[in-house]
């Protein structure tokens, strides 16, 4: 599903070069659940951004599913993104729309046939345990609920790969582990999951393959 | 792309228009103003063009003869003129016919004219062929006719018709010039309105890019709302032109018929109307397309 071969990423800030990832190689198979762990600044976000082709690597080769990201033309990026769901630390819900509308919005802009939209949106809400809050506006949600809504929006298009960048960064430990459980639910239904988090203790309880990053280097991979 | 996405995107475009608020209103009004200007000049120029065409058609060269030729000689004279080329029609007007025409025109005062010996010369009315009614060709024809021994004087020419035609071209240029500047301003305002929309919608656009909506689909509502602004402006301009034309016509038409000899004024042709509306839509599309987002 994912293969990195000697990937490096250097950001240029004016004349200054900031190395974010250095010589990273690993593979994640289809249907795996992998955790990217490491302190802030380790390069986790950069790695995920490379995977959804928000950035190109400075060196090395990246393959995601059938896409070689290093040579992927710009026009193919939407197709790659349609195959993956992405969630962030902040839920990025559209404030003017209800939870249901936020999820239906994705289906609509992707051209899903109209009769499918409502059942699929409610299916996704049910999967994250948020059916009762469908008509609430984002401002009325707790942070945990907002993150569930974001997860529902990410999985409603049935992606084969789910990328989660610190989805629990804002949450209390109890709620965070609920979200982690939810990610495991999603994974158990067949989606490959890649979770980036700095919450090492929580991640350990997931009991999944963990790749530890430090200063842009992959320092430990128990897979 | 399915119909349901298109419908959804059109709805988004409408929401965008509302969101852009007064900037969208000013771009609609600027579009109206620019197309109103162009359209107004166009109506003028259309009517002037009609007049020019009419005058070209009615163009006559009058060849005054030194003496009235014998009836038998008239045919030969006309044949000689025809052989000069560029002549569509010739009519002989005898002294007596000329007097009859004068009497008809003078009406009540005709009695006075009847008392005098006939002072009018005989003449030939030459109608140049349409292809030969350019200023140069007509000028050449007049020179050749004037050099004939039987001819005392030649009257007529295309000069003032040509001046009218030139005036029409000048009017077109002025209209396009002023209209063009206004169109440019309108395009820029549509671009500003669309940029505003882009900012108002940047969260949505970010989500759309993130979930893999093709860039063309993301741009389409922006394009549509630009076209909406332009088209709305064009429709308002057209309505303005129609109302203005209706209001002005009763006062202007007698004047036009007096000065230009046009029996009635005409409004823009169907093609012109479609062109005007199409220009509005195109202007809006360009304005919408030019808007730059963050991506
Ligand atoms: N767009 C950027 N421009 C410059 N430097 C960046 C950029 N993004 C990340 N970095 C740097 O790259 C390193 C890794 O950052 P990041 O991938 O965000 O780490 P993490 O997500 O593990 O906290 C950090 O030193 C960070 O400052
Ligand atoms: Mg990060």
XYZ file of C-alpha atoms and ligand atoms in Angstrom:
546
model
C 0.000 0.000 0.000
C 2.738 2.449 1.009
C 6.426 2.209 0.139
C 9.104 4.795 0.858
C 12.575 4.335 -0.557
C 15.357 6.568 0.846
C 13.083 9.562 1.167
C 14.417 12.931 2.284
C 12.648 16.225 2.556
C 14.399 19.550 3.019
C 12.354 22.722 3.383
C 13.894 25.954 2.227
C 13.069 28.998 4.297
C 14.775 31.785 2.401
C 18.459 30.858 2.432
C 18.018 28.404 5.325
C 17.593 24.702 4.675
C 15.437 22.854 7.207
C 15.777 19.085 6.989
C 12.403 17.560 7.949
C 12.989 13.945 6.868
C 16.288 12.193 6.217
C 16.766 8.927 4.355
C 13.508 7.281 5.408
C 12.584 3.865 4.010
C 9.709 1.584 5.051
C 6.751 -0.330 3.699
C 3.223 -0.612 5.002
C 1.058 -3.375 3.632
C -2.576 -3.244 2.618
C -4.858 -3.575 5.624
C -2.167 -2.703 8.145
C -2.550 -0.298 11.086
C 0.674 1.609 11.674
C 1.498 4.346 14.174
C 4.018 7.084 13.418
C 5.339 8.149 16.777
C 7.814 10.772 17.860
C 8.145 14.129 19.555
C 7.030 17.373 18.014
C 9.262 18.294 15.075
C 10.188 14.682 14.323
C 8.792 14.886 10.783
C 5.479 13.043 11.158
C 3.334 15.746 9.553
C 5.820 16.172 6.741
C 5.700 12.440 6.043
C 1.888 12.442 5.838
C 1.945 15.519 3.585
C 4.272 13.644 1.243
C 1.827 10.737 1.201
C -1.144 12.816 0.102
C 1.086 14.656 -2.334
C 0.846 18.034 -0.669
C 4.620 18.176 -0.975
C 7.166 16.364 -3.128
C 10.187 14.645 -1.560
C 13.561 16.272 -2.115
C 15.045 12.829 -2.657
C 13.850 9.248 -2.838
C 10.785 7.522 -4.153
C 7.289 7.175 -2.707
C 4.584 4.782 -3.874
C 1.034 4.813 -2.574
C -1.250 2.105 -3.972
C -0.646 2.250 -7.718
C 0.626 5.797 -7.699
C 4.285 6.691 -7.960
C 4.082 10.051 -6.224
C 7.469 11.237 -7.432
C 6.330 11.223 -11.043
C 2.601 11.711 -10.524
C 1.283 14.508 -12.761
C -0.693 17.249 -11.010
C -3.855 16.241 -12.787
C -3.684 12.811 -11.130
C -3.474 14.168 -7.579
C -7.285 14.329 -7.123
C -7.584 10.637 -8.008
C -4.923 9.788 -5.390
C -6.730 11.884 -2.789
C -10.071 10.273 -3.541
C -8.515 6.966 -2.539
C -7.564 8.278 0.908
C -9.246 9.859 3.891
C -7.363 12.499 5.870
C -7.991 13.903 9.367
C -6.049 16.528 11.282
C -5.675 17.770 14.818
C -8.372 20.366 14.169
C -11.491 18.896 12.648
C -11.695 21.533 9.855
C -15.508 21.312 9.746
C -17.299 23.962 7.716
C -18.908 26.178 10.354
C -21.969 27.175 8.296
C -23.132 23.616 7.779
C -24.521 20.975 10.068
C -22.598 17.782 10.772
C -24.761 15.942 8.255
C -24.242 18.666 5.637
C -20.487 18.621 6.205
C -20.408 14.946 5.343
C -22.927 15.165 2.500
C -20.866 18.053 1.068
C -17.966 15.702 0.309
C -20.236 13.228 -1.453
C -21.921 15.956 -3.435
C -18.716 17.578 -4.699
C -17.411 14.145 -5.641
C -20.465 13.557 -7.798
C -22.112 10.799 -5.755
C -25.579 9.982 -7.129
C -28.183 11.876 -5.112
C -30.142 8.927 -3.687
C -26.916 7.485 -2.247
C -25.902 10.618 -0.372
C -28.223 10.494 2.650
C -27.830 6.784 3.431
C -24.058 6.931 3.032
C -23.702 10.081 5.140
C -25.808 8.555 7.918
C -23.891 5.301 7.598
C -20.636 7.175 8.241
C -22.176 9.063 11.177
C -23.351 5.785 12.662
C -19.893 4.276 12.259
C -18.404 7.032 14.419
C -21.323 7.024 16.876
C -22.548 10.491 15.991
C -25.992 9.807 14.490
C -27.736 11.772 17.238
C -25.735 14.921 16.440
C -26.384 14.975 12.694
C -28.279 18.268 12.780
C -25.882 20.047 15.151
C -23.596 22.814 13.933
C -19.832 22.453 14.509
C -19.870 25.200 17.160
C -22.293 23.097 19.214
C -19.999 20.060 19.256
C -17.480 19.046 21.869
C -13.921 18.572 20.569
C -14.316 14.813 20.676
C -17.575 15.005 18.711
C -15.991 17.362 16.190
C -13.147 14.869 15.642
C -15.680 12.058 15.176
C -17.466 14.174 12.583
C -14.143 14.743 10.816
C -13.548 10.982 10.835
C -17.028 10.368 9.423
C -16.260 12.845 6.656
C -12.958 11.081 5.924
C -14.445 7.582 5.698
C -17.742 8.408 3.958
C -16.086 8.049 0.548
C -14.802 4.623 1.613
C -11.068 5.253 1.198
C -8.597 2.395 1.142
C -6.146 4.423 3.221
C -6.839 6.652 6.233
C -4.184 9.195 7.261
C -4.650 10.713 10.725
C -2.302 13.520 11.820
C -2.513 13.987 15.615
C -6.286 13.491 15.629
C -6.263 13.458 19.420
C -3.868 16.341 19.961
C -6.592 18.536 21.404
C -8.394 15.910 23.422
C -8.390 14.608 27.007
C -6.839 11.224 27.445
C -10.179 9.451 27.850
C -11.660 10.936 24.691
C -8.382 10.424 22.857
C -8.440 6.710 23.514
C -12.066 6.590 22.300
C -10.901 8.107 19.029
C -8.070 5.579 18.863
C -10.602 2.786 19.371
C -12.666 4.257 16.576
C -9.621 4.201 14.280
C -9.189 0.536 15.135
C -12.871 -0.072 14.268
C -12.357 1.565 10.905
C -9.201 -0.475 10.354
C -10.971 -3.709 11.321
C -13.449 -3.058 8.506
C -10.596 -3.192 5.978
C -9.118 0.289 5.730
C -5.354 0.715 5.956
C -4.689 3.231 8.753
C -1.662 5.418 9.335
C -1.807 7.375 12.582
C 0.700 10.063 13.514
C 0.851 10.986 17.195
C 3.260 12.285 19.782
C 1.209 10.630 22.588
C 3.528 7.625 22.940
C 1.849 6.128 25.979
C -1.570 6.154 24.378
C -0.174 4.811 21.133
C 1.422 1.922 22.959
C -1.958 0.799 24.237
C -3.116 0.412 20.628
C -0.739 -2.489 20.406
C -0.032 -1.984 16.710
C 3.105 -1.642 14.613
C 4.892 1.558 15.617
C 7.457 3.533 13.644
C 9.366 5.947 15.859
C 10.796 9.119 14.349
C 13.331 11.468 15.806
C 14.808 14.516 14.084
C 13.501 13.386 10.735
C 14.961 9.891 10.987
C 13.178 6.589 11.414
C 14.828 5.317 14.589
C 12.668 2.309 15.451
C 10.228 0.128 13.530
C 8.768 -2.853 15.332
C 6.934 -4.112 12.249
C -19.657 14.826 -14.379
C -23.188 13.994 -13.415
C -26.153 16.348 -13.591
C -26.439 16.314 -9.816
C -22.931 17.775 -9.371
C -23.659 20.405 -12.004
C -26.867 21.391 -10.275
C -25.089 21.493 -6.951
C -22.277 23.615 -8.407
C -24.759 26.020 -9.989
C -26.372 26.396 -6.567
C -22.949 27.045 -5.064
C -22.368 29.700 -7.736
C -25.596 31.442 -6.754
C -24.612 31.362 -3.077
C -21.248 32.801 -4.087
C -22.911 35.690 -5.896
C -24.896 36.523 -2.785
C -21.774 36.172 -0.638
C -19.739 38.553 -2.789
C -22.388 41.159 -1.901
C -21.883 44.724 -2.987
C -18.749 43.973 -4.999
C -20.819 41.588 -7.095
C -23.452 44.292 -7.431
C -20.859 46.786 -8.636
C -19.459 44.345 -11.146
C -22.959 43.693 -12.461
C -23.570 47.448 -12.725
C -20.210 48.108 -14.380
C -20.981 45.394 -16.891
C -24.359 47.031 -17.472
C -22.731 50.419 -17.965
C -20.110 49.152 -20.388
C -22.545 47.169 -22.494
C -25.069 50.009 -22.350
C -22.413 52.311 -23.793
C -21.416 49.877 -26.494
C -25.051 49.042 -27.220
C -26.060 52.714 -27.373
C -23.331 53.537 -29.842
C -24.264 50.396 -31.711
C -27.885 51.528 -32.145
C -26.679 54.911 -33.456
C -24.232 53.330 -35.796
C -26.759 50.768 -37.035
C -29.108 53.552 -38.061
C -26.337 55.601 -39.603
C -25.272 52.512 -41.501
C -28.829 52.075 -42.759
C -28.813 55.673 -43.897
C -25.480 55.268 -45.658
C -26.670 52.137 -47.429
C -29.871 53.876 -48.437
C -28.076 56.910 -49.751
C -25.595 54.800 -51.653
C -28.486 53.019 -53.263
C -30.243 56.231 -54.219
C -27.142 57.852 -55.511
C -27.778 59.649 -58.852
C -25.461 61.504 -61.118
C -27.337 64.224 -62.991
C -25.894 65.075 -66.366
C -27.187 68.442 -67.619
C -27.152 68.793 -71.378
C -26.255 71.951 -73.293
C -29.229 71.497 -75.578
C -32.237 69.271 -75.712
C -31.289 66.486 -78.125
C -33.678 65.432 -80.857
C -35.821 62.509 -79.659
C -34.056 60.213 -82.124
C -30.599 61.155 -80.773
C -31.472 60.371 -77.146
C -31.025 56.622 -77.560
C -27.575 56.992 -79.101
C -26.477 59.380 -76.339
C -27.651 56.962 -73.668
C -25.791 54.095 -75.368
C -22.598 56.144 -75.344
C -22.973 56.816 -71.639
C -23.696 53.182 -70.941
C -20.506 52.230 -72.747
C -18.572 54.191 -70.113
C -19.262 51.299 -67.746
C -20.420 51.277 -64.118
C -23.862 52.464 -65.093
C -26.939 50.683 -63.866
C -29.715 52.814 -65.229
C -30.235 56.014 -67.255
C -33.347 58.113 -67.409
C -33.783 60.959 -69.857
C -35.505 64.064 -68.478
C -36.583 66.445 -71.197
C -37.007 70.185 -70.641
C -40.762 69.701 -70.547
C -40.509 66.815 -68.076
C -38.196 68.886 -65.866
C -40.770 71.680 -65.849
C -43.561 69.264 -65.004
C -41.561 67.977 -62.068
C -40.830 71.489 -60.875
C -44.506 72.416 -61.094
C -45.426 69.355 -59.124
C -42.981 70.331 -56.403
C -43.994 73.968 -56.331
C -47.710 73.132 -56.199
C -49.742 76.325 -55.666
C -46.957 78.536 -56.907
C -46.856 76.665 -60.199
C -48.874 79.350 -61.986
C -45.932 81.723 -61.685
C -43.564 79.270 -63.260
C -45.990 78.633 -66.095
C -45.757 82.205 -67.260
C -42.016 82.130 -67.899
C -40.295 80.512 -70.886
C -38.985 77.111 -69.782
C -35.526 77.845 -68.242
C -34.747 74.272 -67.271
C -32.119 72.232 -69.130
C -32.707 68.722 -70.323
C -30.778 66.126 -68.339
C -29.917 62.504 -67.948
C -30.210 60.857 -64.545
C -27.499 58.242 -64.269
C -27.637 55.620 -61.527
C -24.211 54.067 -60.966
C -24.028 50.360 -60.411
C -23.797 49.385 -56.723
C -20.292 48.037 -57.294
C -19.275 51.342 -58.836
C -20.763 53.620 -56.211
C -17.499 54.048 -54.309
C -16.148 57.603 -54.123
C -13.321 56.838 -56.561
C -15.403 55.052 -59.155
C -18.145 57.653 -59.027
C -15.599 60.459 -59.299
C -14.094 58.871 -62.384
C -17.515 58.397 -63.951
C -18.374 62.037 -63.309
C -15.153 63.186 -64.976
C -15.750 61.074 -68.050
C -19.330 62.310 -68.355
C -18.282 65.935 -67.931
C -15.806 65.626 -70.792
C -18.541 64.709 -73.291
C -19.220 67.554 -75.756
C -23.023 67.548 -75.245
C -22.708 67.947 -71.496
C -22.808 71.322 -69.781
C -22.520 70.225 -66.177
C -22.495 67.097 -64.016
C -23.907 67.068 -60.534
C -23.795 64.449 -57.866
C -21.248 62.493 -56.032
C -20.677 60.390 -53.036
C -18.847 62.924 -50.949
C -21.331 63.546 -48.226
C -22.475 59.950 -48.160
C -18.852 59.019 -47.608
C -18.555 61.617 -44.916
C -21.564 60.033 -43.266
C -19.961 56.612 -43.595
C -16.778 57.943 -42.056
C -18.760 59.503 -39.250
C -20.377 56.117 -38.657
C -16.960 54.473 -38.429
C -15.786 57.188 -36.048
C -18.853 56.618 -33.902
C -18.110 52.891 -33.847
C -14.544 53.586 -32.770
C -15.587 55.970 -30.005
C -18.203 53.481 -28.791
C -15.714 50.622 -28.791
C -13.095 52.793 -27.109
C -15.254 53.989 -24.233
C -16.990 50.619 -24.032
C -13.641 48.829 -24.064
C -12.327 50.811 -21.106
C -15.536 50.134 -19.216
C -15.386 46.437 -20.142
C -11.871 46.302 -18.716
C -13.083 47.899 -15.497
C -15.987 45.443 -15.397
C -13.664 42.447 -15.868
C -11.442 43.661 -13.048
C -14.440 44.135 -10.776
C -15.701 40.632 -11.555
C -12.194 39.397 -10.737
C -12.290 41.253 -7.421
C -15.729 39.896 -6.607
C -14.558 36.389 -7.464
C -11.410 36.765 -5.361
C -13.647 37.781 -2.483
C -15.690 34.641 -3.066
C -12.480 32.612 -3.089
C -11.587 34.000 0.328
C -15.061 33.501 1.708
C -14.959 29.918 0.482
C -11.320 29.043 1.118
C -12.207 26.485 3.809
C -14.595 24.735 1.467
C -12.076 24.830 -1.364
C -9.405 23.385 0.940
C -11.722 20.523 1.867
C -12.587 19.970 -1.771
C -8.907 19.748 -2.724
C -8.228 17.465 0.221
C -10.911 14.953 -0.715
C -9.797 14.918 -4.345
C -12.255 17.088 -6.237
C -10.706 17.843 -9.642
C -9.513 21.432 -10.035
C -11.893 21.994 -12.951
C -14.883 21.177 -10.755
C -13.529 23.482 -8.043
C -13.153 26.318 -10.555
C -16.501 25.773 -12.244
C -18.715 27.555 -9.671
C -16.281 30.486 -9.731
C -16.573 30.601 -13.478
C -20.358 30.252 -13.278
C -20.765 33.084 -10.792
C -18.551 35.264 -13.004
C -20.705 34.393 -16.003
C -23.773 35.072 -13.850
C -22.524 38.559 -13.031
C -21.668 39.302 -16.661
C -24.904 37.926 -18.033
C -26.996 39.751 -15.462
C -25.181 42.972 -16.372
C -25.785 42.324 -20.072
C -29.498 41.651 -19.524
C -29.836 44.867 -17.544
C -27.987 46.731 -20.298
C -30.305 45.269 -22.913
C -33.377 46.242 -20.890
C -31.905 49.724 -20.481
C -31.356 49.987 -24.223
C -34.894 48.824 -24.993
C -36.428 51.267 -22.532
C -34.178 54.098 -23.738
C -34.999 53.320 -27.352
C -38.740 53.235 -26.677
C -38.580 56.545 -24.833
C -36.342 58.319 -27.330
C -37.881 57.016 -30.521
C -40.996 59.251 -30.791
C -38.844 62.366 -30.402
C -35.841 61.282 -32.423
C -37.447 59.465 -35.337
C -38.889 62.568 -37.123
C -35.514 64.242 -36.737
C -33.722 61.231 -38.165
C -36.101 60.950 -41.053
C -35.619 64.662 -41.790
C -31.822 64.674 -41.633
C -30.882 61.194 -42.755
C -33.893 60.408 -44.882
C -34.613 57.228 -42.926
C -38.337 56.514 -42.813
C -38.006 54.720 -39.475
C -35.325 53.876 -36.932
C -34.217 50.325 -36.238
C -33.129 48.692 -32.964
C -30.273 46.210 -32.676
C -30.581 43.110 -34.809
C -31.072 39.686 -33.243
C -27.434 38.877 -33.913
C -26.355 42.100 -32.223
C -28.482 41.304 -29.166
C -27.035 37.806 -28.901
C -23.526 39.252 -29.337
C -24.168 41.764 -26.561
C -25.432 39.079 -24.165
C -22.585 36.770 -25.176
C -20.052 39.533 -24.531
C -21.472 39.988 -21.043
C -21.165 36.286 -20.314
C -17.650 36.145 -21.773
C -16.581 39.212 -19.803
C -17.829 37.586 -16.615
C -16.158 34.289 -17.440
C -12.813 36.001 -18.026
C -13.207 37.966 -14.799
C -14.066 34.814 -12.872
C -11.216 32.862 -14.410
C -8.649 35.553 -13.651
C -9.339 35.407 -9.918
C -6.414 33.804 -8.141
C -6.888 31.680 -5.090
C -4.191 30.460 -2.766
C -3.550 27.239 -4.614
N 6.598 24.199 5.527
C 7.718 24.128 6.278
N 8.705 25.014 6.085
C 9.820 24.939 6.816
N 10.067 24.017 7.739
C 9.121 23.099 7.980
C 7.903 23.115 7.257
N 7.132 22.085 7.708
C 7.869 21.459 8.659
N 9.040 22.061 8.825
C 10.096 21.638 9.747
O 10.326 20.272 9.546
C 10.503 19.610 10.768
C 9.485 18.515 10.942
O 8.218 19.110 11.149
P 6.885 18.280 11.211
O 6.835 17.377 10.044
O 5.772 19.232 11.347
O 7.061 17.447 12.529
P 5.958 16.787 13.478
O 4.676 16.711 12.722
O 6.528 15.464 13.815
O 5.852 17.651 14.678
C 10.427 20.669 11.845
O 11.746 21.100 12.123
C 9.679 21.776 11.180
O 10.050 23.025 11.706
Mg 2.792 17.440 13.273
